[in-house]
Short mmCIF file of C-alpha atoms in Angstrom, two decimals:
data_model
loop_
_atom_site.label_atom_id
_atom_site.label_comp_id
_atom_site.label_asym_id
_atom_site.label_seq_id
_atom_site.Cartn_x
_atom_site.Cartn_y
_atom_site.Cartn_z
CA MET A 15 82.60 35.16 13.83
CA MET A 16 80.40 36.46 11.02
CA LEU A 17 82.97 35.36 8.46
CA LEU A 18 83.08 31.88 10.03
CA LEU A 19 79.30 31.60 9.96
CA LEU A 20 79.22 32.69 6.34
CA ALA A 21 81.84 30.10 5.46
CA LEU A 22 79.82 27.38 7.20
CA LEU A 23 76.70 28.42 5.34
CA LEU A 24 78.48 28.30 2.00
CA CYS A 25 79.87 24.86 2.79
CA GLY A 26 76.54 23.51 3.91
CA PHE A 27 77.45 23.11 7.59
CA ALA A 28 75.08 25.59 9.15
CA GLY A 29 73.50 23.17 11.58
CA PRO A 30 71.42 19.99 11.50
CA VAL A 31 69.24 19.27 8.49
CA LYS A 32 65.53 19.70 9.14
CA LYS A 33 64.09 16.21 8.72
CA ASP A 34 60.53 17.01 7.79
CA ARG A 35 58.22 15.39 5.25
CA TYR A 36 59.95 17.17 2.38
CA TYR A 37 63.31 15.75 3.49
CA TYR A 38 62.08 12.16 3.52
CA GLU A 39 60.14 12.49 0.27
CA LYS A 40 63.10 13.98 -1.55
CA LYS A 41 65.32 11.10 -0.43
CA GLY A 42 62.66 8.57 -1.36
CA GLU A 43 62.63 7.13 2.16
CA ILE A 44 58.91 7.67 2.77
CA VAL A 45 56.12 8.09 0.23
CA TRP A 46 52.99 10.06 1.10
CA GLU A 47 51.78 10.56 -2.47
CA VAL A 48 53.21 10.68 -5.98
CA PRO A 49 53.10 13.99 -7.85
CA THR A 50 52.05 13.13 -11.41
CA ALA A 51 50.20 14.64 -14.33
CA GLU A 52 48.40 11.34 -14.85
CA LYS A 53 44.93 10.79 -13.41
CA LYS A 54 45.91 7.91 -11.17
CA ILE A 55 44.94 7.25 -7.57
CA ALA A 56 46.07 4.47 -5.23
CA LEU A 57 43.47 2.97 -2.93
CA THR A 58 44.97 1.37 0.17
CA PHE A 59 43.36 -0.80 2.83
CA ASP A 60 44.89 -1.45 6.24
CA ASP A 61 44.58 -4.07 8.96
CA GLY A 62 42.90 -6.95 7.11
CA PRO A 63 42.08 -9.41 5.89
CA TYR A 64 38.73 -9.59 7.64
CA PRO A 65 35.86 -11.77 6.32
CA PRO A 66 32.90 -9.43 6.98
CA SER A 67 34.34 -6.63 4.87
CA THR A 68 37.39 -7.63 2.80
CA GLY A 69 35.40 -9.84 0.44
CA ALA A 70 32.76 -7.15 -0.04
CA ILE A 71 35.47 -4.58 -0.79
CA LEU A 72 36.98 -6.92 -3.37
CA ASP A 73 33.56 -7.24 -5.00
CA VAL A 74 33.26 -3.45 -5.34
CA LEU A 75 36.80 -3.10 -6.67
CA LYS A 76 36.12 -5.75 -9.29
CA THR A 77 32.94 -4.01 -10.40
CA TYR A 78 34.85 -0.80 -11.18
CA GLU A 79 38.04 -2.44 -12.51
CA ALA A 80 40.00 -0.97 -9.61
CA LYS A 81 43.29 -2.28 -8.29
CA ALA A 82 44.35 -1.61 -4.71
CA THR A 83 47.11 -2.24 -2.20
CA PHE A 84 46.26 -4.20 0.94
CA PHE A 85 48.52 -3.60 3.94
CA VAL A 86 47.93 -6.88 5.72
CA VAL A 87 48.38 -7.84 9.37
CA GLY A 88 50.23 -11.14 9.62
CA ASN A 89 48.10 -12.80 12.26
CA ARG A 90 45.01 -12.23 10.11
CA VAL A 91 46.79 -13.58 7.04
CA GLU A 92 47.31 -16.73 9.09
CA ARG A 93 43.59 -16.98 9.88
CA TYR A 94 42.09 -15.80 6.59
CA ALA A 95 44.52 -17.00 3.97
CA GLU A 96 41.79 -17.51 1.37
CA LEU A 97 41.11 -13.77 1.29
CA VAL A 98 44.77 -12.98 0.68
CA ARG A 99 44.85 -15.51 -2.13
CA ARG A 100 41.82 -13.83 -3.65
CA GLU A 101 43.44 -10.39 -3.39
CA VAL A 102 46.45 -11.63 -5.32
CA ALA A 103 44.39 -13.58 -7.86
CA GLU A 104 42.39 -10.45 -8.68
CA GLY A 105 45.50 -8.37 -9.34
CA HIS A 106 45.84 -6.45 -6.09
CA GLU A 107 49.07 -5.73 -4.25
CA ILE A 108 49.97 -7.14 -0.85
CA ALA A 109 52.07 -5.07 1.55
CA ASN A 110 53.39 -5.56 5.09
CA HIS A 111 51.65 -3.97 8.09
CA THR A 112 53.37 -5.99 10.87
CA PHE A 113 52.14 -9.21 12.46
CA ASN A 114 50.22 -7.83 15.45
CA HIS A 115 49.52 -4.25 14.36
CA THR A 116 52.09 -3.06 16.86
CA TYR A 117 52.68 0.67 17.34
CA PHE A 118 56.35 1.66 17.38
CA THR A 119 57.77 4.73 19.08
CA LYS A 120 61.31 5.99 19.65
CA SER A 121 61.59 3.84 22.76
CA SER A 122 60.42 0.63 21.05
CA ASP A 123 62.81 -2.29 20.76
CA PRO A 124 64.12 -2.39 17.14
CA SER A 125 64.38 -6.18 17.31
CA ARG A 126 60.62 -6.36 17.86
CA LEU A 127 60.02 -4.47 14.62
CA ASN A 128 62.24 -6.97 12.85
CA GLN A 129 60.20 -9.86 14.27
CA GLU A 130 56.88 -8.25 13.38
CA ILE A 131 57.90 -7.75 9.76
CA LEU A 132 59.51 -11.17 9.36
CA ARG A 133 56.56 -13.05 10.86
CA THR A 134 54.24 -11.44 8.33
CA GLU A 135 56.65 -12.31 5.54
CA GLU A 136 56.64 -15.91 6.72
CA GLN A 137 52.84 -16.08 6.61
CA LEU A 138 52.82 -14.78 3.06
CA GLN A 139 55.60 -17.10 1.97
CA ALA A 140 53.61 -20.00 3.41
CA LEU A 141 50.99 -19.11 0.78
CA ASN A 142 53.72 -19.20 -1.90
CA LEU A 143 53.52 -15.43 -2.30
CA ASP A 144 56.45 -13.14 -2.98
CA LYS A 145 57.94 -11.05 -0.22
CA PRO A 146 56.28 -7.60 -0.20
CA THR A 147 58.30 -4.51 -1.03
CA LEU A 148 56.08 -1.95 0.73
CA PHE A 149 55.64 -1.40 4.46
CA ARG A 150 53.25 0.83 6.38
CA PRO A 151 53.81 1.36 10.11
CA PRO A 152 50.65 1.01 12.21
CA GLY A 153 49.24 4.38 13.11
CA GLY A 154 51.68 6.05 10.74
CA TYR A 155 54.28 6.28 13.52
CA TYR A 156 57.89 6.31 12.36
CA ASN A 157 61.34 7.34 13.50
CA GLU A 158 64.90 7.31 12.18
CA ALA A 159 65.69 3.84 13.53
CA MET A 160 62.54 2.41 11.92
CA ILE A 161 63.31 4.00 8.57
CA ARG A 162 66.81 2.51 8.56
CA LYS A 163 65.55 -0.92 9.60
CA VAL A 164 62.76 -0.99 7.04
CA ARG A 165 65.09 0.02 4.22
CA ALA A 166 67.67 -2.55 5.29
CA MET A 167 64.97 -5.21 5.08
CA GLY A 168 64.19 -4.24 1.49
CA TYR A 169 61.05 -2.18 2.03
CA THR A 170 59.85 1.26 1.05
CA MET A 171 57.78 2.97 3.73
CA ILE A 172 54.36 4.10 2.51
CA LEU A 173 52.08 6.50 4.35
CA TRP A 174 49.16 8.37 2.75
CA SER A 175 48.08 11.74 1.41
CA TRP A 176 47.36 14.00 4.38
CA HIS A 177 44.13 15.17 2.75
CA GLN A 178 42.97 11.60 2.11
CA ASP A 179 42.79 10.06 5.58
CA THR A 180 39.17 8.87 5.60
CA LYS A 181 39.27 7.98 9.31
CA ASP A 182 36.88 5.17 8.44
CA TRP A 183 38.12 3.21 11.45
CA ARG A 184 36.20 5.70 13.60
CA LYS A 185 32.93 4.85 11.78
CA PRO A 186 32.30 8.52 10.93
CA GLY A 187 29.43 7.79 8.56
CA VAL A 188 29.28 6.89 4.88
CA GLY A 189 28.69 10.50 3.88
CA TYR A 190 31.80 11.69 5.68
CA ILE A 191 34.01 9.09 3.98
CA VAL A 192 32.57 9.85 0.55
CA ASP A 193 32.94 13.63 0.94
CA LYS A 194 36.48 13.33 2.30
CA VAL A 195 37.65 11.48 -0.79
CA LEU A 196 35.63 13.18 -3.52
CA ASN A 197 36.13 16.75 -2.28
CA HIS A 198 39.91 16.39 -2.16
CA ALA A 199 40.76 13.95 -4.96
CA ARG A 200 43.77 14.83 -7.06
CA ASN A 201 46.35 13.08 -9.22
CA GLY A 202 48.77 10.85 -7.34
CA ASP A 203 46.75 10.52 -4.15
CA ILE A 204 47.29 7.58 -1.81
CA ILE A 205 43.97 7.14 -0.02
CA LEU A 206 43.77 5.50 3.39
CA PHE A 207 40.93 3.08 4.05
CA HIS A 208 40.61 0.09 6.37
CA ASP A 209 39.16 -3.32 5.59
CA TYR A 210 39.19 -4.23 9.29
CA VAL A 211 36.56 -2.17 11.10
CA PRO A 212 34.55 -4.55 13.28
CA GLY A 213 30.83 -3.86 13.22
CA SER A 214 30.98 -1.47 10.28
CA MET A 215 30.40 -1.72 6.54
CA GLN A 216 30.68 2.04 6.02
CA THR A 217 33.82 1.72 3.93
CA VAL A 218 32.14 -0.76 1.61
CA GLU A 219 29.10 1.48 1.14
CA ALA A 220 31.28 4.55 0.64
CA LEU A 221 33.30 2.81 -2.07
CA LYS A 222 30.08 2.15 -3.99
CA GLN A 223 29.73 5.93 -4.35
CA ILE A 224 33.38 6.94 -4.56
CA LEU A 225 34.58 4.60 -7.31
CA PRO A 226 31.96 5.35 -9.97
CA GLU A 227 32.28 9.10 -9.41
CA LEU A 228 36.07 9.11 -9.64
CA LYS A 229 35.94 6.82 -12.65
CA GLN A 230 33.53 9.28 -14.26
CA ARG A 231 36.10 12.02 -13.63
CA GLY A 232 38.66 10.00 -15.54
CA TYR A 233 40.71 8.53 -12.70
CA ARG A 234 42.33 5.10 -12.81
CA PHE A 235 42.74 3.10 -9.62
CA VAL A 236 46.20 1.54 -9.42
CA THR A 237 48.42 -0.17 -6.87
CA VAL A 238 50.91 1.91 -4.92
CA SER A 239 53.79 0.31 -6.80
CA GLU A 240 52.25 1.26 -10.15
CA LEU A 241 51.64 4.77 -8.91
CA MET A 242 55.27 5.05 -7.84
CA GLN A 243 56.38 4.07 -11.33
CA SER A 244 54.58 7.09 -12.78
CA SER A 245 56.95 9.72 -14.07
CA ARG A 246 57.37 12.57 -11.61
CA GLU A 247 56.41 15.35 -13.97
CA MET A 248 55.45 17.56 -11.05
CA PRO A 249 58.21 18.50 -8.59
CA ILE A 250 57.88 17.70 -4.90
CA GLN A 251 57.02 20.90 -3.05
CA SER A 252 58.06 21.68 0.49
CA LYS A 253 55.18 21.22 2.93
CA ASP A 254 56.39 24.13 5.11
#
């Protein structure tokens, strides 16, 4: 028995592969961040567009020559198309975040995911925009079936750096958002913000402090796609 187990180990058949974050990062199936020696950070904004805050965020980004990636919700693209057009015109990246901000679990109908992604694509194509290449699942929920479906539809799944979840959707206070980002900033971060937080401009006010400070530290603010093109000079480390 021991000899058989040893043989299986040597042949790589010692049981199921542990499918943790390291597994998905190594295969390039999900991106949380991009290890790089370059001082680049990707700012991402979920759930918009939303008139009270998206325009104000764009104003701040323009002031500090920052580019960002907006993970848009299709039904809001339909209602606020002018904001999406502005995002593109100002050099930002548009990514898919489903049509209705639907949460998907293991028991969810895969065909519904397909519909949610396609309906958002259709709204963007109606604005004569290219099909996005990046997808972020609402809530960060994912499973094997979703990963396969998303890849088959031509998308890369993007999440965010675990240490850069600002939780701005909870309205935790401007100081909390600022400290969360500045105290943990490092090369290759993907920072999670939201431009749809009804009744709150905390994200906007926090950006007015975050961007000048990070720029002073020498960081450049790039889209997720540009960040992913950075050479991986630093190896991916297991998160175990």
